Amino acid sequence: MSKPRAKLTGNFPGCPVESTLNFLDGKWKGVILYHLLQEGTLRFNELRRRIPSVTQRMLTKQLRELEEAELLERTVFPVVPPRVDYKLTPLGLSLEPVVDALRVWGKEHVVCENGRKYVVMPEGKAASKAA
């Protein structure tokens, strides 16, 4: 099983942006956080239904890494069949502005058509070049 970049090194990188992105490293972590921010508490299969492209194995892996980072809490209920709930911790909830900024940017700049995704500049806005 592969390890996130932060686990391959003995310490975190110095840049705050890279350090934050290390917690979100993984194709599905941001999507998981988004759904938990929207819904509150979700069961494993509810998350799978909301993210149909993710495999069970990958969803489990990503959830475990988020739990290890203390961004979400996993509650197992002693019932048959087993019931497992996931909800964000206060630390996970503090990522709401970050996830919301990603949502807004995607809504404004990402176009999906004919099975393709591409990035565009919103109409009426000119791209500015840094000096």
PDB file of C-alpha atoms in Angstrom:
ATOM      1  CA  MET A   1       0.000   0.000   0.000  1.00  0.00           C
ATOM      2  CA  SER A   2       1.447   3.371  -0.974  1.00  0.00           C
ATOM      3  CA  LYS A   3       2.040   6.025   1.652  1.00  0.00           C
ATOM      4  CA  PRO A   4       1.259   9.729   1.291  1.00  0.00           C
ATOM      5  CA  ARG A   5       4.309  11.888   0.643  1.00  0.00           C
ATOM      6  CA  ALA A   6       4.220  13.276   4.185  1.00  0.00           C
ATOM      7  CA  LYS A   7       4.656   9.758   5.588  1.00  0.00           C
ATOM      8  CA  LEU A   8       7.631   9.025   3.340  1.00  0.00           C
ATOM      9  CA  THR A   9       9.661  11.776   4.935  1.00  0.00           C
ATOM     10  CA  GLY A  10      10.466  12.061   8.594  1.00  0.00           C
ATOM     11  CA  ASN A  11       9.039  15.553   8.820  1.00  0.00           C
ATOM     12  CA  PHE A  12       6.584  17.928   7.205  1.00  0.00           C
ATOM     13  CA  PRO A  13       7.713  20.386   4.567  1.00  0.00           C
ATOM     14  CA  GLY A  14       8.256  23.965   5.639  1.00  0.00           C
ATOM     15  CA  CYS A  15       5.759  25.603   3.274  1.00  0.00           C
ATOM     16  CA  PRO A  16       2.289  25.994   4.902  1.00  0.00           C
ATOM     17  CA  VAL A  17       0.535  25.357   1.562  1.00  0.00           C
ATOM     18  CA  GLU A  18       2.402  22.101   0.992  1.00  0.00           C
ATOM     19  CA  SER A  19       1.828  21.050   4.602  1.00  0.00           C
ATOM     20  CA  THR A  20      -1.926  21.614   4.245  1.00  0.00           C
ATOM     21  CA  LEU A  21      -2.066  19.843   0.892  1.00  0.00           C
ATOM     22  CA  ASN A  22      -0.351  16.818   2.455  1.00  0.00           C
ATOM     23  CA  PHE A  23      -3.503  16.270   4.539  1.00  0.00           C
ATOM     24  CA  LEU A  24      -5.651  16.459   1.400  1.00  0.00           C
ATOM     25  CA  ASP A  25      -3.243  14.381  -0.694  1.00  0.00           C
ATOM     26  CA  GLY A  26      -5.277  11.730  -2.462  1.00  0.00           C
ATOM     27  CA  LYS A  27      -7.809  11.790  -5.256  1.00  0.00           C
ATOM     28  CA  TRP A  28     -10.870  11.343  -3.042  1.00  0.00           C
ATOM     29  CA  LYS A  29     -10.073  13.097   0.248  1.00  0.00           C
ATOM     30  CA  GLY A  30     -11.353  16.487  -0.855  1.00  0.00           C
ATOM     31  CA  VAL A  31     -14.519  14.894  -2.214  1.00  0.00           C
ATOM     32  CA  ILE A  32     -15.062  12.975   1.036  1.00  0.00           C
ATOM     33  CA  LEU A  33     -14.581  16.167   3.050  1.00  0.00           C
ATOM     34  CA  TYR A  34     -17.009  18.011   0.760  1.00  0.00           C
ATOM     35  CA  HIS A  35     -19.773  15.417   1.264  1.00  0.00           C
ATOM     36  CA  LEU A  36     -19.249  15.261   5.029  1.00  0.00           C
ATOM     37  CA  LEU A  37     -19.351  19.061   5.211  1.00  0.00           C
ATOM     38  CA  GLN A  38     -22.621  19.033   3.242  1.00  0.00           C
ATOM     39  CA  GLU A  39     -24.315  16.143   5.049  1.00  0.00           C
ATOM     40  CA  GLY A  40     -22.773  15.968   8.511  1.00  0.00           C
ATOM     41  CA  THR A  41     -22.608  12.284   9.418  1.00  0.00           C
ATOM     42  CA  LEU A  42     -22.621   9.621   6.687  1.00  0.00           C
ATOM     43  CA  ARG A  43     -22.400   5.850   6.667  1.00  0.00           C
ATOM     44  CA  PHE A  44     -19.793   4.117   4.534  1.00  0.00           C
ATOM     45  CA  ASN A  45     -22.286   3.017   1.863  1.00  0.00           C
ATOM     46  CA  GLU A  46     -23.842   6.500   1.751  1.00  0.00           C
ATOM     47  CA  LEU A  47     -20.403   7.878   0.925  1.00  0.00           C
ATOM     48  CA  ARG A  48     -19.961   5.208  -1.767  1.00  0.00           C
ATOM     49  CA  ARG A  49     -23.266   6.193  -3.362  1.00  0.00           C
ATOM     50  CA  ARG A  50     -22.237   9.845  -3.416  1.00  0.00           C
ATOM     51  CA  ILE A  51     -18.855   9.004  -4.978  1.00  0.00           C
ATOM     52  CA  PRO A  52     -19.692   6.260  -7.511  1.00  0.00           C
ATOM     53  CA  SER A  53     -16.254   6.313  -9.198  1.00  0.00           C
ATOM     54  CA  VAL A  54     -14.343   5.312  -6.052  1.00  0.00           C
ATOM     55  CA  THR A  55     -13.673   1.668  -5.271  1.00  0.00           C
ATOM     56  CA  GLN A  56     -14.497   0.244  -1.849  1.00  0.00           C
ATOM     57  CA  ARG A  57     -10.813  -0.394  -1.199  1.00  0.00           C
ATOM     58  CA  MET A  58      -9.764   3.161  -2.114  1.00  0.00           C
ATOM     59  CA  LEU A  59     -12.592   4.740  -0.113  1.00  0.00           C
ATOM     60  CA  THR A  60     -11.572   2.695   2.935  1.00  0.00           C
ATOM     61  CA  LYS A  61      -7.924   3.736   2.481  1.00  0.00           C
ATOM     62  CA  GLN A  62      -8.752   7.425   2.135  1.00  0.00           C
ATOM     63  CA  LEU A  63     -11.111   7.339   5.134  1.00  0.00           C
ATOM     64  CA  ARG A  64      -8.438   5.662   7.276  1.00  0.00           C
ATOM     65  CA  GLU A  65      -5.890   8.321   6.322  1.00  0.00           C
ATOM     66  CA  LEU A  66      -8.351  11.119   7.138  1.00  0.00           C
ATOM     67  CA  GLU A  67      -9.063   9.433  10.465  1.00  0.00           C
ATOM     68  CA  GLU A  68      -5.336   9.068  11.181  1.00  0.00           C
ATOM     69  CA  ALA A  69      -4.914  12.795  10.459  1.00  0.00           C
ATOM     70  CA  GLU A  70      -7.731  13.407  12.991  1.00  0.00           C
ATOM     71  CA  LEU A  71      -9.889  15.120  10.362  1.00  0.00           C
ATOM     72  CA  LEU A  72     -12.750  12.671  10.727  1.00  0.00           C
ATOM     73  CA  GLU A  73     -14.154  10.396  13.377  1.00  0.00           C
ATOM     74  CA  ARG A  74     -15.235   6.812  12.741  1.00  0.00           C
ATOM     75  CA  THR A  75     -17.937   5.300  14.951  1.00  0.00           C
ATOM     76  CA  VAL A  76     -18.638   1.564  14.827  1.00  0.00           C
ATOM     77  CA  PHE A  77     -21.976   0.386  16.192  1.00  0.00           C
ATOM     78  CA  PRO A  78     -22.161  -3.186  17.575  1.00  0.00           C
ATOM     79  CA  VAL A  79     -25.113  -4.284  15.444  1.00  0.00           C
ATOM     80  CA  VAL A  80     -25.686  -6.844  12.721  1.00  0.00           C
ATOM     81  CA  PRO A  81     -25.086  -5.945   9.949  1.00  0.00           C
ATOM     82  CA  PRO A  82     -22.239  -3.675  11.066  1.00  0.00           C
ATOM     83  CA  ARG A  83     -22.925   0.054  10.973  1.00  0.00           C
ATOM     84  CA  VAL A  84     -20.060   2.527  10.637  1.00  0.00           C
ATOM     85  CA  ASP A  85     -20.624   6.292  10.681  1.00  0.00           C
ATOM     86  CA  TYR A  86     -18.158   8.976   9.647  1.00  0.00           C
ATOM     87  CA  LYS A  87     -18.267  12.610  10.709  1.00  0.00           C
ATOM     88  CA  LEU A  88     -15.793  15.452  10.705  1.00  0.00           C
ATOM     89  CA  THR A  89     -13.917  16.379  13.852  1.00  0.00           C
ATOM     90  CA  PRO A  90     -13.628  20.055  14.828  1.00  0.00           C
ATOM     91  CA  LEU A  91     -10.262  20.035  13.021  1.00  0.00           C
ATOM     92  CA  GLY A  92     -11.914  18.601   9.904  1.00  0.00           C
ATOM     93  CA  LEU A  93     -14.702  21.169  10.112  1.00  0.00           C
ATOM     94  CA  SER A  94     -12.053  23.908  10.140  1.00  0.00           C
ATOM     95  CA  LEU A  95     -11.245  22.934   6.514  1.00  0.00           C
ATOM     96  CA  GLU A  96     -14.667  24.154   5.357  1.00  0.00           C
ATOM     97  CA  PRO A  97     -13.356  27.467   3.909  1.00  0.00           C
ATOM     98  CA  VAL A  98     -10.637  25.578   2.013  1.00  0.00           C
ATOM     99  CA  VAL A  99     -13.060  23.021   0.534  1.00  0.00           C
ATOM    100  CA  ASP A 100     -15.588  25.761  -0.252  1.00  0.00           C
ATOM    101  CA  ALA A 101     -12.930  27.811  -2.060  1.00  0.00           C
ATOM    102  CA  LEU A 102     -12.112  24.744  -4.188  1.00  0.00           C
ATOM    103  CA  ARG A 103     -15.834  24.266  -4.941  1.00  0.00           C
ATOM    104  CA  VAL A 104     -16.285  27.898  -5.993  1.00  0.00           C
ATOM    105  CA  TRP A 105     -13.170  27.867  -8.176  1.00  0.00           C
ATOM    106  CA  GLY A 106     -14.270  24.643  -9.868  1.00  0.00           C
ATOM    107  CA  LYS A 107     -17.754  26.010 -10.485  1.00  0.00           C
ATOM    108  CA  GLU A 108     -16.307  29.150 -12.091  1.00  0.00           C
ATOM    109  CA  HIS A 109     -13.453  27.608 -14.090  1.00  0.00           C
ATOM    110  CA  VAL A 110     -14.019  23.917 -14.841  1.00  0.00           C
ATOM    111  CA  VAL A 111     -16.238  22.912 -17.752  1.00  0.00           C
ATOM    112  CA  CYS A 112     -17.326  19.317 -18.276  1.00  0.00           C
ATOM    113  CA  GLU A 113     -18.759  18.446 -21.690  1.00  0.00           C
ATOM    114  CA  ASN A 114     -18.677  15.438 -23.982  1.00  0.00           C
ATOM    115  CA  GLY A 115     -16.817  13.405 -21.349  1.00  0.00           C
ATOM    116  CA  ARG A 116     -13.967  15.943 -21.170  1.00  0.00           C
ATOM    117  CA  LYS A 117     -12.974  18.399 -18.464  1.00  0.00           C
ATOM    118  CA  TYR A 118     -11.097  21.579 -19.129  1.00  0.00           C
ATOM    119  CA  VAL A 119     -10.333  24.873 -17.428  1.00  0.00           C
ATOM    120  CA  VAL A 120     -11.620  28.197 -18.759  1.00  0.00           C
ATOM    121  CA  MET A 121     -11.486  31.831 -17.775  1.00  0.00           C
ATOM    122  CA  PRO A 122     -14.970  33.118 -16.869  1.00  0.00           C
ATOM    123  CA  GLU A 123     -16.469  35.435 -19.478  1.00  0.00           C
ATOM    124  CA  GLY A 124     -15.804  39.107 -18.918  1.00  0.00           C
ATOM    125  CA  LYS A 125     -12.636  38.480 -16.929  1.00  0.00           C
ATOM    126  CA  ALA A 126      -9.223  38.943 -18.429  1.00  0.00           C
ATOM    127  CA  ALA A 127      -6.257  36.915 -17.327  1.00  0.00           C
ATOM    128  CA  SER A 128      -3.676  39.019 -15.540  1.00  0.00           C
ATOM    129  CA  LYS A 129       0.031  38.368 -15.768  1.00  0.00           C
ATOM    130  CA  ALA A 130       2.223  38.643 -12.718  1.00  0.00           C
ATOM    131  CA  ALA A 131       5.080  41.097 -13.144  1.00  0.00           C
TER     132      ALA A 131
END
